[in-house]
Short mmCIF file of N, CA, C and O in Angstrom, two decimals:
data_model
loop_
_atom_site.label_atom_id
_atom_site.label_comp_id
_atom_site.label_asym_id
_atom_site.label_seq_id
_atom_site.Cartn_x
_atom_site.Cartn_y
_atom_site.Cartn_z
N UNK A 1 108.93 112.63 97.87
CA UNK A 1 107.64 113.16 97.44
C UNK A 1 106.95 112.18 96.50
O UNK A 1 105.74 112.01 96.50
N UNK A 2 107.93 111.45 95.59
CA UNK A 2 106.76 110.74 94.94
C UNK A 2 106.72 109.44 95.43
O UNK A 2 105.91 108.79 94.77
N UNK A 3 107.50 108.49 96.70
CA UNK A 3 106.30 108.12 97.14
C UNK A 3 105.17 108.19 98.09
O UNK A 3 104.76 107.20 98.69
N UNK A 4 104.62 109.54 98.24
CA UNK A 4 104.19 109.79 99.15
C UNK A 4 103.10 110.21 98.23
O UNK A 4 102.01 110.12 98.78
N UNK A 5 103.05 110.64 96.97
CA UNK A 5 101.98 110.28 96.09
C UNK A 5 101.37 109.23 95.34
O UNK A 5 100.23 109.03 94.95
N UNK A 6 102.84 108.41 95.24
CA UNK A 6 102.18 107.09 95.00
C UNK A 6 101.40 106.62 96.13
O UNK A 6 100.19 106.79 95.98
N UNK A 7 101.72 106.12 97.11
CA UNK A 7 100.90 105.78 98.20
C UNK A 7 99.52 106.47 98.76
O UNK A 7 98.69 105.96 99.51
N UNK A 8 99.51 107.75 98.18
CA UNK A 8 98.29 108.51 98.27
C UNK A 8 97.67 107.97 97.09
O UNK A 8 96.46 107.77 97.17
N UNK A 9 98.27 107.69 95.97
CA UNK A 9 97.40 107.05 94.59
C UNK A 9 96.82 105.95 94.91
O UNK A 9 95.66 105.67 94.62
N UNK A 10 97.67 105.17 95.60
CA UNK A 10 96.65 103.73 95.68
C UNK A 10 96.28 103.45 96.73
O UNK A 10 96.26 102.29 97.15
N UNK A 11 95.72 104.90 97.66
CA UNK A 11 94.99 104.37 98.86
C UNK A 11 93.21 105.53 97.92
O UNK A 11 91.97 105.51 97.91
N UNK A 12 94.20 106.17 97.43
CA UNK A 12 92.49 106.56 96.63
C UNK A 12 91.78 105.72 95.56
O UNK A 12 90.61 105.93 95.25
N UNK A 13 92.75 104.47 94.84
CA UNK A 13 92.61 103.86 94.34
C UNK A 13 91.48 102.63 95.18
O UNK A 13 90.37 102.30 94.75
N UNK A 14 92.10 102.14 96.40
CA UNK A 14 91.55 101.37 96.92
C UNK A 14 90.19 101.96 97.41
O UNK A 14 89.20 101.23 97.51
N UNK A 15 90.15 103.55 97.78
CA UNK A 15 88.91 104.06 98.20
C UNK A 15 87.76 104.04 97.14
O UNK A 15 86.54 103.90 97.15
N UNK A 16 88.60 104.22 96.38
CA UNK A 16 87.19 104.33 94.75
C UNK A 16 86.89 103.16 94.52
O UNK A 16 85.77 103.06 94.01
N UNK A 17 87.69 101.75 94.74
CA UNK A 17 87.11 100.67 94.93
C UNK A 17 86.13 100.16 95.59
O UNK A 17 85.42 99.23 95.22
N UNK A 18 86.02 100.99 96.94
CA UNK A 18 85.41 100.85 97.69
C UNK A 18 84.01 101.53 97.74
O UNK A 18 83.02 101.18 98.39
N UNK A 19 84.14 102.42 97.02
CA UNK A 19 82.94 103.58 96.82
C UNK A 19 82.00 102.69 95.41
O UNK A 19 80.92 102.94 94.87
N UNK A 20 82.95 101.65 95.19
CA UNK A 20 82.04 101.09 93.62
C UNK A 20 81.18 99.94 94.31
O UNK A 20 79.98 99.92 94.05
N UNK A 21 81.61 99.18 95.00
CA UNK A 21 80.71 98.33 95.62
C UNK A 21 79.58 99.00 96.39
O UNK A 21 78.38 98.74 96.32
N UNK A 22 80.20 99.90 97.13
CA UNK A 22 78.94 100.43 98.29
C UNK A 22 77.97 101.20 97.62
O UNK A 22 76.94 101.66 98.12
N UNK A 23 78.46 101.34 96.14
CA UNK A 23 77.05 101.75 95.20
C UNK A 23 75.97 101.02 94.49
O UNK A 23 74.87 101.34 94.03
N UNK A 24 76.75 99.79 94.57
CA UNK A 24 75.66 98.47 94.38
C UNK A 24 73.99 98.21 95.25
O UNK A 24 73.49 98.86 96.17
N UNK A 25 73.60 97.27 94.67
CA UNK A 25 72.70 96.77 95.17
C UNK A 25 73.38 95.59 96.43
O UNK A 25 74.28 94.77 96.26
N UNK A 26 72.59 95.86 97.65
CA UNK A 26 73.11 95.05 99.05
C UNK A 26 72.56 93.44 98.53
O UNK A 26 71.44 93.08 98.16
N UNK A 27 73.89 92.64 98.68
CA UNK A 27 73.55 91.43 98.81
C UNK A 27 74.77 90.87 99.80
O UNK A 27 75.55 91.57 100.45
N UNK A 28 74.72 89.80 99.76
CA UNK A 28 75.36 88.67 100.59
C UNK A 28 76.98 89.05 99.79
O UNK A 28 77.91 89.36 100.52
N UNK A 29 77.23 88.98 98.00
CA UNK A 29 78.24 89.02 98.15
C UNK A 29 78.61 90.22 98.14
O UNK A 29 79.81 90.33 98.39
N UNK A 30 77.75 91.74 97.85
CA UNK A 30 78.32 92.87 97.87
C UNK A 30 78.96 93.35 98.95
O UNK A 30 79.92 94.10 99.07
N UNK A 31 77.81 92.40 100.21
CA UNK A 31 78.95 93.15 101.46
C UNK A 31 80.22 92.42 101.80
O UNK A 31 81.14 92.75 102.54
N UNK A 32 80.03 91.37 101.07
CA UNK A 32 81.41 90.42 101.29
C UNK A 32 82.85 91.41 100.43
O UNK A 32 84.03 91.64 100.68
N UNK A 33 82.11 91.65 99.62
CA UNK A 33 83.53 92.29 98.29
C UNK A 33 83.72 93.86 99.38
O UNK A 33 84.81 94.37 99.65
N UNK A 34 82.21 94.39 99.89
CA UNK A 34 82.87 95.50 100.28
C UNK A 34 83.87 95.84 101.51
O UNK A 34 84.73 96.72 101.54
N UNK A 35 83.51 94.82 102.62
CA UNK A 35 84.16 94.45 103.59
C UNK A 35 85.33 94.26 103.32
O UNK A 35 86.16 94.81 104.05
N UNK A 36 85.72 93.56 102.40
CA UNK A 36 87.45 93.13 101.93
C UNK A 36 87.89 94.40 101.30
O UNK A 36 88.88 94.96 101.77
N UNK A 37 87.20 94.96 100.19
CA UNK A 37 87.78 96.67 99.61
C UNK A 37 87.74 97.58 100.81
O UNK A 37 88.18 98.68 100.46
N UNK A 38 87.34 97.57 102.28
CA UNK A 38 87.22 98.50 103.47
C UNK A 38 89.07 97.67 103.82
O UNK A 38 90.05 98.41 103.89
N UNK A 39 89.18 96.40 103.96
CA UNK A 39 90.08 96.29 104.58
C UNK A 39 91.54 97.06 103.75
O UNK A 39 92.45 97.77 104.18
N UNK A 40 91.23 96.54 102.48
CA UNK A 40 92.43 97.44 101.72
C UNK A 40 92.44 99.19 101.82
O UNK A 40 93.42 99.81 102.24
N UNK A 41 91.33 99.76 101.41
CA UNK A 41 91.16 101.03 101.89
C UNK A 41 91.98 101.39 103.18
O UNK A 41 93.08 101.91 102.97
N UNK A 42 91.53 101.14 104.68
CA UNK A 42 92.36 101.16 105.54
C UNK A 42 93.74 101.12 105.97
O UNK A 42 94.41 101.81 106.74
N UNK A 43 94.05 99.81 105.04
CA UNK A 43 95.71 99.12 105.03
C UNK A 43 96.33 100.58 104.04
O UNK A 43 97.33 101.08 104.56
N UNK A 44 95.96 101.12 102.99
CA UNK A 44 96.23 102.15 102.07
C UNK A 44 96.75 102.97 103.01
O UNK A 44 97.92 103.30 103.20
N UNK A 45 95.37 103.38 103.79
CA UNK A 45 95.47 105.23 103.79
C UNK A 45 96.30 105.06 105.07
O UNK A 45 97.12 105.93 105.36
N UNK A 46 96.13 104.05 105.78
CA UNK A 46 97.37 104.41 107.13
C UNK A 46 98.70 104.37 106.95
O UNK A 46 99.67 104.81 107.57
N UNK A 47 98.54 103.75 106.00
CA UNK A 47 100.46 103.72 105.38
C UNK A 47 100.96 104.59 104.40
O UNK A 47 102.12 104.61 103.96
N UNK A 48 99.91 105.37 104.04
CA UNK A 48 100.21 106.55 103.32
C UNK A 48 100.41 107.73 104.00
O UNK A 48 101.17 108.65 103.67
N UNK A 49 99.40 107.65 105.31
CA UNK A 49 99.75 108.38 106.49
C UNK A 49 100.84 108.45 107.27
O UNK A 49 101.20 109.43 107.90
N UNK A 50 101.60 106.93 107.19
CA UNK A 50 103.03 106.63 107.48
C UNK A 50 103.94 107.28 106.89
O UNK A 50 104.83 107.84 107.53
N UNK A 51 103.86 107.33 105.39
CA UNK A 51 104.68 107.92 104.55
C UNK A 51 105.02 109.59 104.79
O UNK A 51 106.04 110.12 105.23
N UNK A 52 103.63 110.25 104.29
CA UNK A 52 103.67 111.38 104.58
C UNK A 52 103.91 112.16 105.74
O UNK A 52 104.28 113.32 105.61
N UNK A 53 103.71 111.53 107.06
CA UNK A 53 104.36 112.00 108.29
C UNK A 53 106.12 111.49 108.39
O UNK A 53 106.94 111.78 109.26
N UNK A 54 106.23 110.93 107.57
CA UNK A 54 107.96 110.56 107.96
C UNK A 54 108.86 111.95 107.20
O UNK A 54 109.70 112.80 107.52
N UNK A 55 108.00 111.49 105.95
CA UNK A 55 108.74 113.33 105.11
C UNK A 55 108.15 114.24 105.45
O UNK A 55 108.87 115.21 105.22
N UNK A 56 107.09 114.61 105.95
CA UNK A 56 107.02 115.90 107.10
C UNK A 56 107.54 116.29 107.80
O UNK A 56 108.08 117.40 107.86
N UNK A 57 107.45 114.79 109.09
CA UNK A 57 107.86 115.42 110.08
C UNK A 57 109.22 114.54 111.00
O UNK A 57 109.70 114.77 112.11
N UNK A 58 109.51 113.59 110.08
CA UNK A 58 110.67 113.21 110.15
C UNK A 58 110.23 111.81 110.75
O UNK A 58 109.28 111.50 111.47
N UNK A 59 111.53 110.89 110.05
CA UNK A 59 111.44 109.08 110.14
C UNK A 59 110.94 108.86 111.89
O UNK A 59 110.19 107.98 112.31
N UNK A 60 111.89 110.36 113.00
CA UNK A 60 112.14 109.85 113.78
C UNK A 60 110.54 109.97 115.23
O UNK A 60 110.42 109.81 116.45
N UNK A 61 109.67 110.32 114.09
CA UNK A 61 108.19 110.54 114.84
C UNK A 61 107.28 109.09 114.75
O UNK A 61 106.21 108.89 115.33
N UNK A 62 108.00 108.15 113.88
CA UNK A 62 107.65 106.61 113.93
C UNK A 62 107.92 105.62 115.26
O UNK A 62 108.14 104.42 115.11
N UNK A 63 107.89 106.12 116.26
CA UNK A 63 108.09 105.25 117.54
C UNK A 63 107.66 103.92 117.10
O UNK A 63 108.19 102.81 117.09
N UNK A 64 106.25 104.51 116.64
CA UNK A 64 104.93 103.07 116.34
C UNK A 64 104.65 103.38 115.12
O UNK A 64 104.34 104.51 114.74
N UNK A 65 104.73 102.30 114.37
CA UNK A 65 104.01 102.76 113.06
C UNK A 65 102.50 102.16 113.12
O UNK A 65 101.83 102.57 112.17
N UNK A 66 102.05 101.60 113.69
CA UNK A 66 101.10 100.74 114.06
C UNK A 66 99.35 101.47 113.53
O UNK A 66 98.87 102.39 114.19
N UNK A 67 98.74 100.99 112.51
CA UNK A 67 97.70 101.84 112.31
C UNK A 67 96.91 102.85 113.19
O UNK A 67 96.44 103.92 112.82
N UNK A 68 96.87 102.45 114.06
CA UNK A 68 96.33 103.56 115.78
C UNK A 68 97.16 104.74 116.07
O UNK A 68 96.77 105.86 116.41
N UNK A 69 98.66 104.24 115.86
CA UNK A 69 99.26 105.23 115.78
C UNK A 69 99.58 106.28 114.88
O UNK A 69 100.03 107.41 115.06
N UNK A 70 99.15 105.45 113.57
CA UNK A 70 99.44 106.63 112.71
C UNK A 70 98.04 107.86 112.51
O UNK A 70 98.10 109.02 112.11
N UNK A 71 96.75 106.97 112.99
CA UNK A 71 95.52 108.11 113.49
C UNK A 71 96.45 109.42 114.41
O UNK A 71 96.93 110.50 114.06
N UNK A 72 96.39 108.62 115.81
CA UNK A 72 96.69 109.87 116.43
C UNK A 72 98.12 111.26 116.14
O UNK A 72 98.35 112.43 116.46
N UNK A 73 98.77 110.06 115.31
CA UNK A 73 100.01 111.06 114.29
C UNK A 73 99.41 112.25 113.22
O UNK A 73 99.79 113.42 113.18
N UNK A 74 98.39 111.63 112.38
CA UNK A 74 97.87 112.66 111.53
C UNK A 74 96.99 113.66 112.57
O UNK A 74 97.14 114.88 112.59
N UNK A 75 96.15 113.00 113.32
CA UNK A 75 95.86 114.30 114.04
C UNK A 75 96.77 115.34 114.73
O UNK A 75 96.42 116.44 115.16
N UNK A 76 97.83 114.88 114.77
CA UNK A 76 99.00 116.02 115.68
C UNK A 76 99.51 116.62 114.31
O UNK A 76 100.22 117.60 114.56
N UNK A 77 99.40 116.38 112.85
CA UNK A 77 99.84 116.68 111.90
C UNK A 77 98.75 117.52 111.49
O UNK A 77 99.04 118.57 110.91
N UNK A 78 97.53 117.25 111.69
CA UNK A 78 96.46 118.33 110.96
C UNK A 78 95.62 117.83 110.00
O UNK A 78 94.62 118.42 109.59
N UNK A 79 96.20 116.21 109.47
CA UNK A 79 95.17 116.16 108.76
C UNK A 79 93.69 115.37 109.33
O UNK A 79 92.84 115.01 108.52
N UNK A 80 93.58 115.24 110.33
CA UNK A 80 92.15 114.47 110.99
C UNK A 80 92.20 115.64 112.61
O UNK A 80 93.08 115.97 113.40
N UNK A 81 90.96 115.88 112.48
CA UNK A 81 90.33 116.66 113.28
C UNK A 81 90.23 115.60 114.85
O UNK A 81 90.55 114.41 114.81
N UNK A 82 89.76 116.27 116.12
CA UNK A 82 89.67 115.45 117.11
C UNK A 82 88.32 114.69 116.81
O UNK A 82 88.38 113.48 117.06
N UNK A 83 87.14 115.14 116.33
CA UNK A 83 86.32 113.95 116.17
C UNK A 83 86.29 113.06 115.28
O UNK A 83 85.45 112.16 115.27
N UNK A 84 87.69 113.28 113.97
CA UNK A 84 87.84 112.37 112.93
C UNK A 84 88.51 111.36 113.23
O UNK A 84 88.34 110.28 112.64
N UNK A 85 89.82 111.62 114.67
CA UNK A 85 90.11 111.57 114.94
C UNK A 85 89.67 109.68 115.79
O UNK A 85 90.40 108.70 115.64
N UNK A 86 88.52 109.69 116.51
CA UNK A 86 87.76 109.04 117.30
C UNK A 86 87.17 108.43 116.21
O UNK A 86 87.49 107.24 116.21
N UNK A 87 86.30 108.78 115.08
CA UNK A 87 86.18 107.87 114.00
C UNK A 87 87.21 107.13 113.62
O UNK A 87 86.94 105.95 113.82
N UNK A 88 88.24 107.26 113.18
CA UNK A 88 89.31 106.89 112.46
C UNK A 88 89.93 105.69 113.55
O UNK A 88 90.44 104.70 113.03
N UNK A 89 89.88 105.79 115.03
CA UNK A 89 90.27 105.04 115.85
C UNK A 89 88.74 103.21 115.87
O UNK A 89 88.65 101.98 115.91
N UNK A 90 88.14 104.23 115.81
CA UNK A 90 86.77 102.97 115.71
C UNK A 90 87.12 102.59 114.18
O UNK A 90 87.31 101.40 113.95
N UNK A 91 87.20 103.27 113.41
CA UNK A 91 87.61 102.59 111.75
C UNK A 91 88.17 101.48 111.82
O UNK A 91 87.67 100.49 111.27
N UNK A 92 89.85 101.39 112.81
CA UNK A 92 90.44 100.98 112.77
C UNK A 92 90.16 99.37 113.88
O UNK A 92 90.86 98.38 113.74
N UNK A 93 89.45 99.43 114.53
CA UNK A 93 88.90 98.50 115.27
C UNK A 93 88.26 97.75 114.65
O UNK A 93 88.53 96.55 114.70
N UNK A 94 86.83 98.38 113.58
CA UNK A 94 86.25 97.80 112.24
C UNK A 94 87.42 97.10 111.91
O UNK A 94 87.49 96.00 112.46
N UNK A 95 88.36 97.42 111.17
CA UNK A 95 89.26 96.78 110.45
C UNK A 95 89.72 95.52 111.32
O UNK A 95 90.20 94.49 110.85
N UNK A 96 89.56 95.70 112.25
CA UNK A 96 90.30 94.13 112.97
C UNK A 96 89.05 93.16 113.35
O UNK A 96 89.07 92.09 113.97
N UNK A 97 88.29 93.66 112.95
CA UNK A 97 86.95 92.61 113.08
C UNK A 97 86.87 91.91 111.86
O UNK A 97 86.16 90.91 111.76
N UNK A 98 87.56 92.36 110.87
CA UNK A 98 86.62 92.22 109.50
C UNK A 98 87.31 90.35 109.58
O UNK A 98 86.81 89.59 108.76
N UNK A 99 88.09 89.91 110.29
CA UNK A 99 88.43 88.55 110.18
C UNK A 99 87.39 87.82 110.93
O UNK A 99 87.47 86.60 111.06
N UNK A 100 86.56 88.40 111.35
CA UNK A 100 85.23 87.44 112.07
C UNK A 100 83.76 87.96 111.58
O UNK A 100 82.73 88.24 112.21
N UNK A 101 84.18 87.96 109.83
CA UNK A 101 82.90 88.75 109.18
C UNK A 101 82.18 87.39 108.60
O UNK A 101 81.24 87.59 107.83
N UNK A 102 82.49 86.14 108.86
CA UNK A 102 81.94 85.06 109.38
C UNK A 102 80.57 84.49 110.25
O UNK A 102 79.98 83.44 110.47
N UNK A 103 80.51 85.86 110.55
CA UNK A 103 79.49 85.89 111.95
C UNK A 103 78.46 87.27 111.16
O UNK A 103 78.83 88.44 111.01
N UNK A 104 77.21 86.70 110.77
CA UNK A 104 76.55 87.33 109.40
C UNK A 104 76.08 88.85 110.17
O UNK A 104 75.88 89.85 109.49
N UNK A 105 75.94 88.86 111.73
CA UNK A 105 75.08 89.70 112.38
C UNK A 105 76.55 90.87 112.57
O UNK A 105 76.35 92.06 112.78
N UNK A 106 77.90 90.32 112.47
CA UNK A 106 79.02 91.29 112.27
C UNK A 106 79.49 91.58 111.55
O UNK A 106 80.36 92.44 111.42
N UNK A 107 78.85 90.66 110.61
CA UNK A 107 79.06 91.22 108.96
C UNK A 107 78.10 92.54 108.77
O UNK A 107 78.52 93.66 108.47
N UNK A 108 76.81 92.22 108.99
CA UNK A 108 76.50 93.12 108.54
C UNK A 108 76.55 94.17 109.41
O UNK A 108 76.43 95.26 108.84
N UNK A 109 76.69 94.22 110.69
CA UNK A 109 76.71 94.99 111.34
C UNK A 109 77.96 96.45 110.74
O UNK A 109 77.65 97.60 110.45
N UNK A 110 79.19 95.88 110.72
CA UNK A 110 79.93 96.17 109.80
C UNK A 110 79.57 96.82 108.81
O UNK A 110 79.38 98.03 108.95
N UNK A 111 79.38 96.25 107.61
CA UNK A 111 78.88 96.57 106.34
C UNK A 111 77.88 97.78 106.71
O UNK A 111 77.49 98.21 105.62
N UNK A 112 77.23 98.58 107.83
CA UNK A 112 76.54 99.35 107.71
C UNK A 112 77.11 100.73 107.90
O UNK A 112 76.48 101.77 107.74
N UNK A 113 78.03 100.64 108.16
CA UNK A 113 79.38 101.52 108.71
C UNK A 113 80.13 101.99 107.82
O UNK A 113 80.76 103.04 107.91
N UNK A 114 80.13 100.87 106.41
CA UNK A 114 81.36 101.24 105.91
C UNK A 114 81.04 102.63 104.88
O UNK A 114 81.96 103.37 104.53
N UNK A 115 79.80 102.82 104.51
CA UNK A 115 79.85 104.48 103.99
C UNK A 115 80.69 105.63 104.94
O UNK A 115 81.58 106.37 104.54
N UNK A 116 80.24 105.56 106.03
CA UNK A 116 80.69 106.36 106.80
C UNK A 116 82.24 106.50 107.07
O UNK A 116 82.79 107.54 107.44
N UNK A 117 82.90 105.27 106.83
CA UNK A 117 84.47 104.92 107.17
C UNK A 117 84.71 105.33 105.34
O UNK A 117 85.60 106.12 105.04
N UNK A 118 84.14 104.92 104.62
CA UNK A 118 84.58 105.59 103.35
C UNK A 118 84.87 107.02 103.42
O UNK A 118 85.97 107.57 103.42
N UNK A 119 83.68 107.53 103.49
CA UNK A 119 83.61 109.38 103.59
C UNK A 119 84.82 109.52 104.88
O UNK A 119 85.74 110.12 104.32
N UNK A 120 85.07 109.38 105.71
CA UNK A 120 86.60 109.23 106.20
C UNK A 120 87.53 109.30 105.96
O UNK A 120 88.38 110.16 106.23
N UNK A 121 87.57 108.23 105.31
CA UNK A 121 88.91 107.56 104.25
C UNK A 121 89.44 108.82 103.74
O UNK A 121 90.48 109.42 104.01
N UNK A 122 88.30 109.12 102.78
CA UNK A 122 88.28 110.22 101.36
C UNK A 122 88.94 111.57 102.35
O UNK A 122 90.06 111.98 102.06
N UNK A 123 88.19 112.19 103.46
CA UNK A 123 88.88 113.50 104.06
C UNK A 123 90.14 113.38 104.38
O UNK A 123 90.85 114.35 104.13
N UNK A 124 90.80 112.09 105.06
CA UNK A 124 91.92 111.65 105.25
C UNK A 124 93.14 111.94 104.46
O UNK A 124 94.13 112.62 104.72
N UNK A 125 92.68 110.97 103.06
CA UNK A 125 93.55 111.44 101.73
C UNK A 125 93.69 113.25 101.35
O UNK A 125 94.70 113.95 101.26
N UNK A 126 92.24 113.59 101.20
CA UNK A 126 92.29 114.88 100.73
C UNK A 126 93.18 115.62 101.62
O UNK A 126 94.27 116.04 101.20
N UNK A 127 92.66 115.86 103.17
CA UNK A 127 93.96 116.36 103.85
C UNK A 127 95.59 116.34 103.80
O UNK A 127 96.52 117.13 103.95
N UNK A 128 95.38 115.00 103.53
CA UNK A 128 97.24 114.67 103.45
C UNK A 128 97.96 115.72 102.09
O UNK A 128 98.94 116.48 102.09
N UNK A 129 96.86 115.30 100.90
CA UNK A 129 97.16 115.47 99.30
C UNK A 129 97.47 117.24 99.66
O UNK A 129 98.49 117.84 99.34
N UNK A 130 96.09 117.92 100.50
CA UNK A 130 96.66 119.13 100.45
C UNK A 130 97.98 119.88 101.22
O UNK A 130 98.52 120.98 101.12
N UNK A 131 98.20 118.63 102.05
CA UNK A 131 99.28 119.02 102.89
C UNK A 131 101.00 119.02 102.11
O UNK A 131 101.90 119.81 102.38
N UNK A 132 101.03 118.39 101.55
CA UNK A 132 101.72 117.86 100.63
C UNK A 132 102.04 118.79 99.44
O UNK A 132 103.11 118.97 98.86
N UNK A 133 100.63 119.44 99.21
CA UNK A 133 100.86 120.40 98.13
C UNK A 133 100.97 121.56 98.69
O UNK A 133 100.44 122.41 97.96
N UNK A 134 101.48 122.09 99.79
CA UNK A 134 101.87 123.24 100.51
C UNK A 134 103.13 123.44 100.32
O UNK A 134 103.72 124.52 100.20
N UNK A 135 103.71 121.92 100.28
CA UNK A 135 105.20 121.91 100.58
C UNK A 135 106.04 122.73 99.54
O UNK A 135 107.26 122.80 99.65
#
């Protein structure tokens, strides 16, 4: 249990990071800092999602731990809905672009998204946190 709150701590940690930039004023480097706080955000909450489905529902539901997989895991767990579900899968695609954020028209393209993958993020955690506190 506690690390399954720690890991919920510092994927909300990384989300509130992320919520501080995307409150800025848009420039060249805000979307640069926010793009990199989206990638940690992501790396957080899927491995916190890792965590908390292993002490749920046991080590042996890890076939894949693979971020994609751990989407469609929390949705069989309850905490992401089927259309959060389909966000959370495009989130995760975002996230594998962000190494060709080089390319200013996928940068920003990107960067216009990432409120939306934030407010994500955040239901993600909250679901898990309340799942957790059932136990």
């Amino acid at each position: 249990m506690e690390n399954m709150n720690r890991k919920l701590d510092t994927a909300h940690q990384a989300l509130t990071r992320l919520k501080e930039v995307l409150a800025r004023p848009a420039d060249d480097v805000v979307r640069d800092s926010a793009i990199l706080r989206f990638t940690l955000a992501t790396e957080t909450v899927w491995k916190a999602a890792r965590s908390v489905i292993a002490d749920q529902m046991g080590a042996e539901r890890l076939n894949s731990a693979s971020p994609k997989a751990m989407v469609r895991e929390s949705q069989i767990a309850g905490f992401l809905t089927e259309e959060q579900t389909e966000l959370a899968l495009a989130m995760m695609n975002d996230r594998n672009l962000t190494v060709h954020t080089y390319d200013e028209e996928k940068a920003e393209d990107l960067f216009s998204r990432l409120p939306a993958h934030a407010a994500l993020i955040e239901s993600w955690i909250s679901a898990m946190r309340s799942a957790i506190t059932r136990l």
